[in-house]
Structures are given as structure tokens and as C-alpha cells.
Amino acid sequence: SMAETTEQTLRESLASKLSAVEIQANTVRSLKASSAPKPDIDAAVQALNALKLEKSSIEKSLQSLLSGSGSGSDSREAFRQSVVNTLERRLFYIPSFKIYRGVAGLYDYGPPGCAVKSNVLSFWRQ
């Protein structure tokens, strides 16, 4: 029930933020349409961006709450992405396009990747 109430409050605050973002966006549009002075428009745009940041943080916390009780596919996807980033950063493999240009979709092994490949091949040949 505690998780339900926090999910409910998160959903309610997200809905209120969405309406606040919509109202602020309309304000910015009307200011721009009436060609208001630039400082006024800038202040309205800053307020809109702040509201959007708050909205996205609420979305993230709601998402983490739901994925924590759900399948955890988001955390698995985040883990996969971090592993891929690390492997590319450490040059285990790299898209050939980044080195040679040409056709995308082909990959080259870096020095650590070549070592892993040769170890796998030597183990397989035994």
C-alpha cells in the first residue's frame, strides 16, 4: 500500500507538472506572438525549462519505482548500455566506420579484443 500511495502521489504530481508546463509554454508562445521585450521572454523560457526539469525528474523517479517492482528491463538495458560503452572505450571493439569511414555496420577488434579472440581460438583448438 505504501508503494501504491507513492506511485499515486508521483502520478498526481506528474500530472500537475504536465499542466504547469503546458500553461507556461502557452505563456511563452503568447509573449513571443505579442513581441514582448526580450528579458520577459527569457524569464518565461527559463521558468519553462525549470518546470521541464522538475517534470523529467518526477518521470525518472516514477520510472525507477515501476521498474523496481516490475521486470527490471530498464536496469538491464542500462547495464547493457554501460557494458557496451566500456567495451568501446577500452577498444575491445570499435565500429570500422569510425576508423576507416566506408560501410557502417562492420566492427574491428582493438588490441584487447584481438587478445580475447586469440585466447578463445586457442582454447577451441585444444
mmCIF file of C-alpha atoms in Angstrom, residues 4-120:
data_model
loop_
_atom_site.group_PDB
_atom_site.id
_atom_site.type_symbol
_atom_site.label_atom_id
_atom_site.label_comp_id
_atom_site.label_asym_id
_atom_site.label_seq_id
_atom_site.Cartn_x
_atom_site.Cartn_y
_atom_site.Cartn_z
ATOM 1 C CA GLU A 4 0.768 2.385 -4.199
ATOM 2 C CA THR A 5 0.474 5.716 -2.373
ATOM 3 C CA THR A 6 3.913 6.903 -3.512
ATOM 4 C CA GLU A 7 3.115 5.812 -7.073
ATOM 5 C CA GLN A 8 -0.230 7.615 -6.831
ATOM 6 C CA THR A 9 1.347 10.810 -5.463
ATOM 7 C CA LEU A 10 4.069 10.642 -8.130
ATOM 8 C CA ARG A 11 1.429 10.259 -10.844
ATOM 9 C CA GLU A 12 -0.582 13.180 -9.431
ATOM 10 C CA SER A 13 2.469 15.444 -9.178
ATOM 11 C CA LEU A 14 3.484 14.428 -12.714
ATOM 12 C CA ALA A 15 0.018 15.358 -14.000
ATOM 13 C CA SER A 16 0.164 18.743 -12.247
ATOM 14 C CA LYS A 17 3.685 19.372 -13.626
ATOM 15 C CA LEU A 18 2.498 18.476 -17.136
ATOM 16 C CA SER A 19 -0.334 21.004 -16.907
ATOM 17 C CA ALA A 20 2.060 23.620 -15.466
ATOM 18 C CA VAL A 21 4.480 23.019 -18.359
ATOM 19 C CA GLU A 22 1.605 23.373 -20.835
ATOM 20 C CA ILE A 23 0.434 26.651 -19.237
ATOM 21 C CA GLN A 24 3.980 28.052 -19.192
ATOM 22 C CA ALA A 25 4.515 27.010 -22.834
ATOM 23 C CA ASN A 26 1.333 28.866 -23.796
ATOM 24 C CA THR A 27 2.593 31.914 -21.868
ATOM 25 C CA VAL A 28 5.894 31.815 -23.770
ATOM 26 C CA ARG A 29 4.032 31.472 -27.079
ATOM 27 C CA SER A 30 1.766 34.433 -26.336
ATOM 28 C CA LEU A 31 4.764 36.553 -25.230
ATOM 29 C CA LYS A 32 6.580 35.740 -28.463
ATOM 30 C CA ALA A 33 3.451 36.397 -30.539
ATOM 31 C CA SER A 34 2.942 39.805 -28.899
ATOM 32 C CA SER A 35 6.670 40.541 -29.462
ATOM 33 C CA ALA A 36 7.248 41.277 -25.776
ATOM 34 C CA PRO A 37 10.632 42.629 -24.589
ATOM 35 C CA LYS A 38 13.415 40.040 -24.688
ATOM 36 C CA PRO A 39 14.072 39.897 -20.884
ATOM 37 C CA ASP A 40 10.417 38.970 -20.271
ATOM 38 C CA ILE A 41 10.565 36.200 -22.883
ATOM 39 C CA ASP A 42 13.892 34.933 -21.490
ATOM 40 C CA ALA A 43 12.494 34.799 -17.943
ATOM 41 C CA ALA A 44 9.416 32.899 -19.148
ATOM 42 C CA VAL A 45 11.601 30.450 -21.101
ATOM 43 C CA GLN A 46 13.808 29.894 -18.026
ATOM 44 C CA ALA A 47 10.732 29.150 -15.922
ATOM 45 C CA LEU A 48 9.529 26.721 -18.611
ATOM 46 C CA ASN A 49 12.890 24.911 -18.662
ATOM 47 C CA ALA A 50 12.887 24.639 -14.852
ATOM 48 C CA LEU A 51 9.389 23.127 -14.956
ATOM 49 C CA LYS A 52 10.506 20.661 -17.640
ATOM 50 C CA LEU A 53 13.485 19.618 -15.469
ATOM 51 C CA GLU A 54 11.193 19.022 -12.482
ATOM 52 C CA LYS A 55 8.812 17.040 -14.700
ATOM 53 C CA SER A 56 11.613 14.815 -16.012
ATOM 54 C CA SER A 57 12.934 14.150 -12.501
ATOM 55 C CA ILE A 58 9.418 13.101 -11.407
ATOM 56 C CA GLU A 59 9.193 10.875 -14.510
ATOM 57 C CA LYS A 60 12.550 9.283 -13.650
ATOM 58 C CA SER A 61 11.556 8.555 -10.044
ATOM 59 C CA LEU A 62 8.218 7.115 -11.194
ATOM 60 C CA GLN A 63 10.034 5.012 -13.806
ATOM 61 C CA SER A 64 12.510 3.676 -11.229
ATOM 62 C CA LEU A 65 9.646 2.898 -8.826
ATOM 63 C CA LEU A 66 7.779 0.984 -11.534
ATOM 64 C CA SER A 67 10.866 -0.853 -12.816
ATOM 65 C CA GLY A 68 11.859 -1.756 -9.255
ATOM 66 C CA SER A 69 8.541 -3.553 -8.785
ATOM 67 C CA GLY A 70 8.358 -4.682 -12.414
ATOM 68 C CA SER A 71 10.586 -6.775 -14.661
ATOM 69 C CA GLY A 72 13.707 -4.644 -14.273
ATOM 70 C CA SER A 73 14.136 -4.427 -18.045
ATOM 71 C CA ASP A 74 15.193 -0.765 -17.778
ATOM 72 C CA SER A 75 18.023 -1.591 -15.389
ATOM 73 C CA ARG A 76 19.054 -4.463 -17.675
ATOM 74 C CA GLU A 77 19.067 -2.100 -20.661
ATOM 75 C CA ALA A 78 21.078 0.473 -18.693
ATOM 76 C CA PHE A 79 23.559 -2.250 -17.696
ATOM 77 C CA ARG A 80 23.868 -3.411 -21.320
ATOM 78 C CA GLN A 81 24.475 0.160 -22.466
ATOM 79 C CA SER A 82 27.168 0.717 -19.826
ATOM 80 C CA VAL A 83 28.926 -2.545 -20.806
ATOM 81 C CA VAL A 84 28.830 -1.574 -24.492
ATOM 82 C CA ASN A 85 30.207 1.897 -23.672
ATOM 83 C CA THR A 86 33.018 0.400 -21.571
ATOM 84 C CA LEU A 87 33.951 -2.142 -24.245
ATOM 85 C CA GLU A 88 34.087 0.589 -26.897
ATOM 86 C CA ARG A 89 36.012 2.958 -24.593
ATOM 87 C CA ARG A 90 38.583 0.255 -23.778
ATOM 88 C CA LEU A 91 38.817 -0.530 -27.523
ATOM 89 C CA PHE A 92 37.783 -4.188 -27.202
ATOM 90 C CA TYR A 93 35.928 -3.486 -30.416
ATOM 91 C CA ILE A 94 35.137 -0.398 -32.448
ATOM 92 C CA PRO A 95 32.844 0.255 -35.417
ATOM 93 C CA SER A 96 35.102 0.163 -38.504
ATOM 94 C CA PHE A 97 33.299 3.234 -39.804
ATOM 95 C CA LYS A 98 34.885 5.337 -37.020
ATOM 96 C CA ILE A 99 38.388 4.401 -38.233
ATOM 97 C CA TYR A 100 38.194 3.922 -41.994
ATOM 98 C CA ARG A 101 34.863 5.533 -42.967
ATOM 99 C CA GLY A 102 33.180 3.430 -45.657
ATOM 100 C CA VAL A 103 30.395 0.982 -44.855
ATOM 101 C CA ALA A 104 28.693 1.178 -41.454
ATOM 102 C CA GLY A 105 27.773 -1.958 -39.526
ATOM 103 C CA LEU A 106 31.209 -3.622 -39.577
ATOM 104 C CA TYR A 107 33.389 -3.895 -36.465
ATOM 105 C CA ASP A 108 37.128 -4.143 -35.819
ATOM 106 C CA TYR A 109 38.731 -5.636 -32.712
ATOM 107 C CA GLY A 110 41.150 -3.472 -30.771
ATOM 108 C CA PRO A 111 44.246 -4.965 -29.090
ATOM 109 C CA PRO A 112 42.327 -6.331 -26.043
ATOM 110 C CA GLY A 113 39.616 -7.685 -28.348
ATOM 111 C CA CYS A 114 42.232 -9.433 -30.514
ATOM 112 C CA ALA A 115 43.747 -10.999 -27.372
ATOM 113 C CA VAL A 116 40.344 -12.318 -26.280
ATOM 114 C CA LYS A 117 39.695 -13.653 -29.799
ATOM 115 C CA SER A 118 43.067 -15.448 -29.974
ATOM 116 C CA ASN A 119 42.545 -16.932 -26.482
ATOM 117 C CA VAL A 120 39.106 -18.229 -27.487
#
